[in-house]
PDB file of C-alpha atoms in Angstrom:
ATOM      1  CA  UNK A  19      40.879 148.127  77.116  1.00 83.00           C
ATOM      2  CA  UNK A  20      43.530 150.450  78.408  1.00 93.00           C
ATOM      3  CA  UNK A  21      46.567 152.300  77.217  1.00 95.00           C
ATOM      4  CA  UNK A  22      49.864 151.022  78.510  1.00 95.00           C
ATOM      5  CA  UNK A  23      53.456 152.114  78.322  1.00 96.00           C
ATOM      6  CA  UNK A  24      55.959 149.882  76.588  1.00 96.00           C
ATOM      7  CA  UNK A  25      59.612 150.565  75.937  1.00 97.00           C
ATOM      8  CA  UNK A  26      61.920 149.762  73.048  1.00 96.00           C
ATOM      9  CA  UNK A  27      65.413 150.535  71.837  1.00 96.00           C
ATOM     10  CA  UNK A  28      65.575 152.720  68.743  1.00 96.00           C
ATOM     11  CA  UNK A  29      68.153 150.178  67.508  1.00 95.00           C
ATOM     12  CA  UNK A  30      65.599 147.342  67.538  1.00 94.00           C
ATOM     13  CA  UNK A  31      62.025 148.478  66.961  1.00 94.00           C
ATOM     14  CA  UNK A  32      60.627 144.938  67.047  1.00 94.00           C
ATOM     15  CA  UNK A  33      61.406 144.173  70.621  1.00 95.00           C
ATOM     16  CA  UNK A  34      59.112 145.710  73.243  1.00 96.00           C
ATOM     17  CA  UNK A  35      59.730 145.745  76.975  1.00 97.00           C
ATOM     18  CA  UNK A  36      57.374 146.393  79.860  1.00 96.00           C
ATOM     19  CA  UNK A  37      60.330 147.409  81.969  1.00 96.00           C
ATOM     20  CA  UNK A  38      62.379 150.483  81.101  1.00 97.00           C
ATOM     21  CA  UNK A  39      65.554 149.152  82.709  1.00 97.00           C
ATOM     22  CA  UNK A  40      65.364 146.042  80.557  1.00 96.00           C
ATOM     23  CA  UNK A  41      64.879 148.103  77.412  1.00 97.00           C
ATOM     24  CA  UNK A  42      67.896 150.122  78.459  1.00 96.00           C
ATOM     25  CA  UNK A  43      70.031 146.997  78.913  1.00 95.00           C
ATOM     26  CA  UNK A  44      68.955 145.768  75.492  1.00 96.00           C
ATOM     27  CA  UNK A  45      69.873 149.128  73.950  1.00 96.00           C
ATOM     28  CA  UNK A  46      73.301 149.132  75.640  1.00 96.00           C
ATOM     29  CA  UNK A  47      73.944 145.585  74.455  1.00 96.00           C
ATOM     30  CA  UNK A  48      73.085 146.541  70.874  1.00 97.00           C
ATOM     31  CA  UNK A  49      75.225 149.669  71.056  1.00 96.00           C
ATOM     32  CA  UNK A  50      78.253 147.581  72.026  1.00 97.00           C
ATOM     33  CA  UNK A  51      77.404 144.897  69.436  1.00 97.00           C
ATOM     34  CA  UNK A  52      77.275 147.519  66.673  1.00 96.00           C
ATOM     35  CA  UNK A  53      80.582 149.079  67.696  1.00 96.00           C
ATOM     36  CA  UNK A  54      82.206 145.634  67.802  1.00 97.00           C
ATOM     37  CA  UNK A  55      80.791 144.594  64.430  1.00 96.00           C
ATOM     38  CA  UNK A  56      82.079 147.802  62.821  1.00 95.00           C
ATOM     39  CA  UNK A  57      85.515 147.219  64.359  1.00 95.00           C
ATOM     40  CA  UNK A  58      85.620 143.592  63.238  1.00 95.00           C
ATOM     41  CA  UNK A  59      84.806 144.523  59.667  1.00 93.00           C
ATOM     42  CA  UNK A  60      87.614 147.062  59.613  1.00 92.00           C
ATOM     43  CA  UNK A  61      90.081 144.546  61.024  1.00 91.00           C
ATOM     44  CA  UNK A  62      89.017 141.700  58.773  1.00 92.00           C
ATOM     45  CA  UNK A  63      87.320 143.181  55.688  1.00 91.00           C
ATOM     46  CA  UNK A  64      86.531 139.795  54.215  1.00 91.00           C
ATOM     47  CA  UNK A  65      84.113 139.063  57.085  1.00 93.00           C
ATOM     48  CA  UNK A  66      80.530 139.130  55.924  1.00 94.00           C
ATOM     49  CA  UNK A  67      78.231 141.638  57.600  1.00 94.00           C
ATOM     50  CA  UNK A  68      76.329 138.707  59.041  1.00 94.00           C
ATOM     51  CA  UNK A  69      79.458 137.174  60.588  1.00 94.00           C
ATOM     52  CA  UNK A  70      80.513 140.521  62.069  1.00 95.00           C
ATOM     53  CA  UNK A  71      77.009 141.100  63.465  1.00 95.00           C
ATOM     54  CA  UNK A  72      76.765 137.610  64.943  1.00 94.00           C
ATOM     55  CA  UNK A  73      80.125 137.870  66.652  1.00 96.00           C
ATOM     56  CA  UNK A  74      79.362 141.408  67.865  1.00 97.00           C
ATOM     57  CA  UNK A  75      76.073 140.303  69.405  1.00 96.00           C
ATOM     58  CA  UNK A  76      77.581 137.207  70.974  1.00 96.00           C
ATOM     59  CA  UNK A  77      80.378 139.223  72.578  1.00 97.00           C
ATOM     60  CA  UNK A  78      78.026 141.987  73.704  1.00 97.00           C
ATOM     61  CA  UNK A  79      75.707 139.433  75.341  1.00 96.00           C
ATOM     62  CA  UNK A  80      78.653 138.144  77.337  1.00 96.00           C
ATOM     63  CA  UNK A  81      80.230 141.501  77.962  1.00 96.00           C
ATOM     64  CA  UNK A  82      81.080 140.932  81.626  1.00 95.00           C
ATOM     65  CA  UNK A  83      83.016 137.806  80.758  1.00 95.00           C
ATOM     66  CA  UNK A  84      84.872 139.499  77.898  1.00 97.00           C
ATOM     67  CA  UNK A  85      85.626 142.482  80.134  1.00 96.00           C
ATOM     68  CA  UNK A  86      87.325 140.109  82.584  1.00 96.00           C
ATOM     69  CA  UNK A  87      89.149 138.283  79.786  1.00 96.00           C
ATOM     70  CA  UNK A  88      90.526 141.533  78.375  1.00 97.00           C
ATOM     71  CA  UNK A  89      91.394 142.874  81.786  1.00 94.00           C
ATOM     72  CA  UNK A  90      93.539 140.034  83.046  1.00 89.00           C
ATOM     73  CA  UNK A  91      91.878 136.670  82.852  1.00 92.00           C
ATOM     74  CA  UNK A  92      91.651 134.984  79.404  1.00 93.00           C
ATOM     75  CA  UNK A  93      90.720 131.644  81.009  1.00 93.00           C
ATOM     76  CA  UNK A  94      87.181 132.850  81.735  1.00 94.00           C
ATOM     77  CA  UNK A  95      86.434 132.521  78.015  1.00 93.00           C
ATOM     78  CA  UNK A  96      86.299 128.758  78.541  1.00 88.00           C
ATOM     79  CA  UNK A  97      83.054 129.347  80.477  1.00 86.00           C
ATOM     80  CA  UNK A  98      81.244 130.588  77.383  1.00 84.00           C
ATOM     81  CA  UNK A  99      78.534 128.498  75.749  1.00 78.00           C
ATOM     82  CA  UNK A 100      79.651 126.705  72.609  1.00 68.00           C
ATOM     83  CA  UNK A 101      77.454 128.513  70.131  1.00 61.00           C
ATOM     84  CA  UNK A 102      75.411 131.587  69.416  1.00 59.00           C
ATOM     85  CA  UNK A 103      72.104 131.600  71.199  1.00 56.00           C
ATOM     86  CA  UNK A 104      69.139 133.642  70.173  1.00 45.00           C
ATOM     87  CA  UNK A 105      67.867 134.214  73.714  1.00 45.00           C
ATOM     88  CA  UNK A 106      69.094 137.030  75.958  1.00 44.00           C
TER      89      UNK A 106
ATOM     90  CA  UNK B  12     132.211 136.627  72.597  1.00 84.00           C
ATOM     91  CA  UNK B  13     129.982 136.154  75.554  1.00 93.00           C
ATOM     92  CA  UNK B  14     126.945 134.250  76.604  1.00 95.00           C
ATOM     93  CA  UNK B  15     123.825 136.324  77.121  1.00 95.00           C
ATOM     94  CA  UNK B  16     120.365 135.709  78.408  1.00 96.00           C
ATOM     95  CA  UNK B  17     117.423 136.178  76.073  1.00 96.00           C
ATOM     96  CA  UNK B  18     113.773 135.517  76.770  1.00 97.00           C
ATOM     97  CA  UNK B  19     110.966 134.173  74.640  1.00 96.00           C
ATOM     98  CA  UNK B  20     107.375 133.017  74.981  1.00 96.00           C
ATOM     99  CA  UNK B  21     106.847 129.289  74.512  1.00 95.00           C
ATOM    100  CA  UNK B  22     103.912 130.359  72.286  1.00 95.00           C
ATOM    101  CA  UNK B  23     106.208 132.151  69.826  1.00 94.00           C
ATOM    102  CA  UNK B  24     109.698 130.691  69.650  1.00 94.00           C
ATOM    103  CA  UNK B  25     110.810 133.092  66.906  1.00 94.00           C
ATOM    104  CA  UNK B  26     110.604 136.254  68.911  1.00 95.00           C
ATOM    105  CA  UNK B  27     113.435 136.898  71.382  1.00 96.00           C
ATOM    106  CA  UNK B  28     113.485 139.601  74.012  1.00 97.00           C
ATOM    107  CA  UNK B  29     116.359 141.062  76.029  1.00 96.00           C
ATOM    108  CA  UNK B  30     113.893 142.091  78.694  1.00 96.00           C
ATOM    109  CA  UNK B  31     111.963 139.487  80.673  1.00 97.00           C
ATOM    110  CA  UNK B  32     109.025 141.803  81.352  1.00 97.00           C
ATOM    111  CA  UNK B  33     108.609 142.410  77.625  1.00 96.00           C
ATOM    112  CA  UNK B  34     108.686 138.676  76.905  1.00 97.00           C
ATOM    113  CA  UNK B  35     106.060 138.250  79.589  1.00 96.00           C
ATOM    114  CA  UNK B  36     103.816 140.902  78.013  1.00 95.00           C
ATOM    115  CA  UNK B  37     104.186 139.217  74.643  1.00 96.00           C
ATOM    116  CA  UNK B  38     103.267 135.857  76.185  1.00 96.00           C
ATOM    117  CA  UNK B  39     100.212 137.323  77.911  1.00 96.00           C
ATOM    118  CA  UNK B  40      99.094 138.981  74.675  1.00 96.00           C
ATOM    119  CA  UNK B  41      99.402 135.683  72.801  1.00 97.00           C
ATOM    120  CA  UNK B  42      97.553 133.807  75.542  1.00 96.00           C
ATOM    121  CA  UNK B  43      94.590 136.170  75.215  1.00 97.00           C
ATOM    122  CA  UNK B  44      94.773 136.103  71.402  1.00 97.00           C
ATOM    123  CA  UNK B  45      94.620 132.292  71.402  1.00 96.00           C
ATOM    124  CA  UNK B  46      91.669 132.193  73.791  1.00 96.00           C
ATOM    125  CA  UNK B  47      89.833 134.769  71.663  1.00 97.00           C
ATOM    126  CA  UNK B  48      90.554 132.964  68.396  1.00 96.00           C
ATOM    127  CA  UNK B  49      89.254 129.689  69.852  1.00 95.00           C
ATOM    128  CA  UNK B  50      86.105 131.444  71.067  1.00 95.00           C
ATOM    129  CA  UNK B  51      85.533 133.152  67.726  1.00 95.00           C
ATOM    130  CA  UNK B  52      85.794 129.886  65.848  1.00 93.00           C
ATOM    131  CA  UNK B  53      83.214 128.312  68.136  1.00 92.00           C
ATOM    132  CA  UNK B  54      80.845 131.237  67.696  1.00 91.00           C
ATOM    133  CA  UNK B  55      81.302 131.524  63.954  1.00 92.00           C
ATOM    134  CA  UNK B  56      82.518 128.146  62.645  1.00 91.00           C
ATOM    135  CA  UNK B  57      82.775 129.384  59.079  1.00 91.00           C
ATOM    136  CA  UNK B  58      85.592 131.772  60.067  1.00 93.00           C
ATOM    137  CA  UNK B  59      88.922 130.613  58.702  1.00 93.00           C
ATOM    138  CA  UNK B  60      91.665 129.909  61.226  1.00 94.00           C
ATOM    139  CA  UNK B  61      93.567 132.825  59.761  1.00 94.00           C
ATOM    140  CA  UNK B  62      90.646 135.229  60.256  1.00 94.00           C
ATOM    141  CA  UNK B  63      90.117 134.060  63.839  1.00 95.00           C
ATOM    142  CA  UNK B  64      93.849 134.400  64.596  1.00 95.00           C
ATOM    143  CA  UNK B  65      94.085 137.857  63.013  1.00 94.00           C
ATOM    144  CA  UNK B  66      91.093 139.149  64.959  1.00 96.00           C
ATOM    145  CA  UNK B  67      92.326 137.527  68.184  1.00 97.00           C
ATOM    146  CA  UNK B  68      95.742 139.154  67.855  1.00 96.00           C
ATOM    147  CA  UNK B  69      94.288 142.512  66.951  1.00 96.00           C
ATOM    148  CA  UNK B  70      91.980 142.498  69.957  1.00 97.00           C
ATOM    149  CA  UNK B  71      94.693 141.215  72.306  1.00 97.00           C
ATOM    150  CA  UNK B  72      97.076 143.980  71.159  1.00 96.00           C
ATOM    151  CA  UNK B  73      94.424 146.529  72.091  1.00 96.00           C
ATOM    152  CA  UNK B  74      93.223 144.772  75.199  1.00 96.00           C
ATOM    153  CA  UNK B  75      92.995 147.871  77.414  1.00 95.00           C
ATOM    154  CA  UNK B  76      90.708 149.552  74.914  1.00 95.00           C
ATOM    155  CA  UNK B  77      88.513 146.470  74.530  1.00 97.00           C
ATOM    156  CA  UNK B  78      88.388 146.063  78.319  1.00 96.00           C
ATOM    157  CA  UNK B  79      86.959 149.589  78.533  1.00 96.00           C
ATOM    158  CA  UNK B  80      84.553 148.984  75.670  1.00 96.00           C
ATOM    159  CA  UNK B  81      83.197 145.824  77.290  1.00 97.00           C
ATOM    160  CA  UNK B  82      83.036 147.411  80.692  1.00 94.00           C
ATOM    161  CA  UNK B  83      80.944 150.440  79.881  1.00 90.00           C
ATOM    162  CA  UNK B  84      82.288 152.503  77.049  1.00 92.00           C
ATOM    163  CA  UNK B  85      81.785 151.189  73.474  1.00 93.00           C
ATOM    164  CA  UNK B  86      82.737 154.574  72.000  1.00 93.00           C
ATOM    165  CA  UNK B  87      86.423 153.994  72.743  1.00 94.00           C
ATOM    166  CA  UNK B  88      86.484 151.505  69.867  1.00 93.00           C
ATOM    167  CA  UNK B  89      86.417 154.474  67.493  1.00 88.00           C
ATOM    168  CA  UNK B  90      90.000 155.205  68.644  1.00 86.00           C
ATOM    169  CA  UNK B  91      91.324 151.993  67.144  1.00 84.00           C
ATOM    170  CA  UNK B  92      93.535 152.058  64.063  1.00 78.00           C
ATOM    171  CA  UNK B  93      91.781 151.142  60.832  1.00 68.00           C
ATOM    172  CA  UNK B  94      93.630 147.928  60.098  1.00 60.00           C
ATOM    173  CA  UNK B  95      95.716 145.136  61.500  1.00 59.00           C
ATOM    174  CA  UNK B  96      99.288 146.141  62.161  1.00 56.00           C
ATOM    175  CA  UNK B  97     102.164 143.769  62.485  1.00 45.00           C
ATOM    176  CA  UNK B  98     104.045 145.885  65.038  1.00 45.00           C
ATOM    177  CA  UNK B  99     103.487 145.665  68.789  1.00 44.00           C
TER     178      UNK B  99
END
Protein backbone atom coordinates (compact mmCIF):
# COMPACT_ATOMS: atom_id res chain seq x y z
CA UNK A 1 0.00 0.00 0.00
CA UNK A 2 1.14 3.51 -0.69
CA UNK A 3 -0.23 6.99 -0.91
CA UNK A 4 -0.36 8.48 -4.36
CA UNK A 5 -1.20 11.83 -5.84
CA UNK A 6 -4.16 12.11 -8.18
CA UNK A 7 -5.56 15.23 -9.77
CA UNK A 8 -9.08 16.37 -10.57
CA UNK A 9 -10.93 19.43 -11.77
CA UNK A 10 -13.12 21.09 -9.16
CA UNK A 11 -15.74 21.21 -11.95
CA UNK A 12 -15.86 17.40 -12.21
CA UNK A 13 -15.05 15.61 -8.96
CA UNK A 14 -15.65 12.15 -10.43
CA UNK A 15 -12.85 12.15 -12.90
CA UNK A 16 -9.35 11.53 -11.52
CA UNK A 17 -6.11 11.97 -13.43
CA UNK A 18 -2.63 10.69 -12.71
CA UNK A 19 -1.23 13.51 -14.78
CA UNK A 20 -1.66 17.12 -13.71
CA UNK A 21 -1.48 18.48 -17.25
CA UNK A 22 -4.33 16.21 -18.28
CA UNK A 23 -6.44 17.31 -15.33
CA UNK A 24 -5.71 20.88 -16.34
CA UNK A 25 -6.84 20.26 -19.93
CA UNK A 26 -10.03 18.66 -18.64
CA UNK A 27 -10.67 21.66 -16.39
CA UNK A 28 -10.09 24.13 -19.25
CA UNK A 29 -12.43 22.15 -21.49
CA UNK A 30 -15.16 22.22 -18.85
CA UNK A 31 -14.64 25.93 -18.22
CA UNK A 32 -15.23 26.66 -21.91
CA UNK A 33 -18.17 24.22 -22.06
CA UNK A 34 -19.86 25.96 -19.12
CA UNK A 35 -19.37 29.42 -20.62
CA UNK A 36 -20.78 28.21 -23.94
CA UNK A 37 -23.77 26.50 -22.34
CA UNK A 38 -24.62 29.67 -20.39
CA UNK A 39 -24.36 31.73 -23.58
CA UNK A 40 -26.51 29.31 -25.56
CA UNK A 41 -29.25 29.40 -22.96
CA UNK A 42 -29.31 33.18 -23.05
CA UNK A 43 -29.48 33.21 -26.85
CA UNK A 44 -32.10 30.49 -27.11
CA UNK A 45 -33.98 30.32 -23.79
CA UNK A 46 -36.14 27.42 -24.90
CA UNK A 47 -33.07 25.15 -25.04
CA UNK A 48 -33.10 22.61 -22.25
CA UNK A 49 -30.17 22.67 -19.84
CA UNK A 50 -29.22 19.26 -21.15
CA UNK A 51 -29.15 20.44 -24.77
CA UNK A 52 -27.08 23.51 -23.86
CA UNK A 53 -24.65 21.36 -21.84
CA UNK A 54 -24.30 18.76 -24.58
CA UNK A 55 -23.60 21.35 -27.24
CA UNK A 56 -21.21 23.23 -24.94
CA UNK A 57 -19.22 20.08 -24.22
CA UNK A 58 -19.16 19.01 -27.85
CA UNK A 59 -17.86 22.41 -28.96
CA UNK A 60 -15.34 22.61 -26.12
CA UNK A 61 -13.98 19.16 -27.01
CA UNK A 62 -13.38 20.38 -30.54
CA UNK A 63 -12.23 23.83 -29.59
CA UNK A 64 -9.30 24.02 -32.02
CA UNK A 65 -11.58 23.26 -34.93
CA UNK A 66 -14.19 25.80 -33.82
CA UNK A 67 -11.46 28.39 -33.26
CA UNK A 68 -10.42 27.95 -36.90
CA UNK A 69 -14.03 28.03 -38.10
CA UNK A 70 -14.71 31.28 -36.26
CA UNK A 71 -11.44 32.81 -37.34
CA UNK A 72 -11.76 32.38 -41.07
CA UNK A 73 -12.49 28.86 -42.15
CA UNK A 74 -16.08 27.56 -41.69
CA UNK A 75 -15.37 24.56 -43.95
CA UNK A 76 -13.36 22.83 -41.22
CA UNK A 77 -16.64 22.10 -39.43
CA UNK A 78 -17.27 19.39 -42.02
CA UNK A 79 -14.42 17.44 -40.38
CA UNK A 80 -16.35 17.02 -37.15
CA UNK A 81 -17.72 13.63 -36.13
CA UNK A 82 -21.44 13.23 -36.71
CA UNK A 83 -22.53 12.92 -33.12
CA UNK A 84 -21.68 13.57 -29.52
CA UNK A 85 -19.13 11.18 -28.15
CA UNK A 86 -18.61 10.46 -24.51
CA UNK A 87 -14.86 9.90 -24.79
CA UNK A 88 -12.30 12.71 -24.65
CA UNK B 1 -33.10 58.05 -63.47
CA UNK B 2 -29.93 56.09 -63.59
CA UNK B 3 -28.71 52.57 -63.35
CA UNK B 4 -26.73 51.74 -60.23
CA UNK B 5 -24.78 48.81 -58.97
CA UNK B 6 -25.95 47.03 -55.84
CA UNK B 7 -24.49 43.93 -54.25
CA UNK B 8 -26.06 40.99 -52.48
CA UNK B 9 -25.10 37.60 -51.10
CA UNK B 10 -26.51 34.64 -53.02
CA UNK B 11 -27.39 33.28 -49.54
CA UNK B 12 -29.73 36.20 -48.80
CA UNK B 13 -31.31 37.72 -51.90
CA UNK B 14 -33.39 40.20 -49.90
CA UNK B 15 -30.54 42.22 -48.52
CA UNK B 16 -28.89 44.69 -50.91
CA UNK B 17 -25.68 46.57 -50.25
CA UNK B 18 -24.20 49.64 -51.95
CA UNK B 19 -20.78 48.54 -50.81
CA UNK B 20 -19.23 45.33 -52.11
CA UNK B 21 -17.08 44.80 -49.02
CA UNK B 22 -20.18 44.96 -46.82
CA UNK B 23 -21.99 42.44 -49.02
CA UNK B 24 -18.94 40.22 -48.74
CA UNK B 25 -18.95 40.45 -44.93
CA UNK B 26 -22.63 39.58 -44.88
CA UNK B 27 -21.99 36.58 -47.14
CA UNK B 28 -19.12 35.37 -44.96
CA UNK B 29 -21.25 35.74 -41.83
CA UNK B 30 -24.05 33.70 -43.41
CA UNK B 31 -21.60 31.04 -44.60
CA UNK B 32 -20.36 30.54 -41.04
CA UNK B 33 -23.90 30.66 -39.63
CA UNK B 34 -25.02 27.92 -42.03
CA UNK B 35 -22.05 25.69 -41.21
CA UNK B 36 -22.69 26.17 -37.48
CA UNK B 37 -26.42 25.47 -37.77
CA UNK B 38 -25.72 22.25 -39.70
CA UNK B 39 -23.20 21.18 -37.06
CA UNK B 40 -25.57 21.98 -34.20
CA UNK B 41 -28.34 19.93 -35.73
CA UNK B 42 -26.02 16.96 -36.07
CA UNK B 43 -24.87 17.27 -32.47
CA UNK B 44 -28.32 17.84 -31.03
CA UNK B 45 -30.88 16.39 -33.47
CA UNK B 46 -33.82 17.47 -31.35
CA UNK B 47 -32.98 21.14 -31.98
CA UNK B 48 -35.51 22.76 -34.28
CA UNK B 49 -34.18 24.23 -37.52
CA UNK B 50 -35.16 27.63 -36.21
CA UNK B 51 -33.17 27.18 -32.99
CA UNK B 52 -30.11 25.96 -34.90
CA UNK B 53 -30.36 28.88 -37.35
CA UNK B 54 -30.82 31.46 -34.58
CA UNK B 55 -27.82 30.17 -32.65
CA UNK B 56 -25.72 29.91 -35.82
CA UNK B 57 -26.48 33.51 -36.78
CA UNK B 58 -25.87 34.79 -33.28
CA UNK B 59 -22.49 33.08 -33.07
CA UNK B 60 -21.50 34.13 -36.60
CA UNK B 61 -22.37 37.78 -35.82
CA UNK B 62 -20.01 37.61 -32.86
CA UNK B 63 -17.38 35.50 -34.53
CA UNK B 64 -14.35 37.46 -33.27
CA UNK B 65 -15.48 36.99 -29.69
CA UNK B 66 -16.15 33.28 -30.16
CA UNK B 67 -12.79 32.87 -31.91
CA UNK B 68 -11.13 34.28 -28.79
CA UNK B 69 -13.25 32.15 -26.48
CA UNK B 70 -12.35 28.97 -28.36
CA UNK B 71 -8.73 29.92 -28.62
CA UNK B 72 -7.96 30.51 -24.98
CA UNK B 73 -10.29 32.93 -23.31
CA UNK B 74 -13.81 31.70 -22.38
CA UNK B 75 -14.38 34.74 -20.15
CA UNK B 76 -14.91 36.99 -23.17
CA UNK B 77 -18.31 35.34 -23.66
CA UNK B 78 -19.55 37.37 -20.69
CA UNK B 79 -19.28 40.45 -22.95
CA UNK B 80 -21.99 39.20 -25.28
CA UNK B 81 -25.39 40.87 -25.36
CA UNK B 82 -28.13 39.00 -23.52
CA UNK B 83 -30.29 38.12 -26.49
CA UNK B 84 -30.44 37.68 -30.22
CA UNK B 85 -30.53 40.95 -32.10
CA UNK B 86 -31.76 41.39 -35.60
CA UNK B 87 -29.31 44.18 -36.46
CA UNK B 88 -25.81 43.59 -37.80
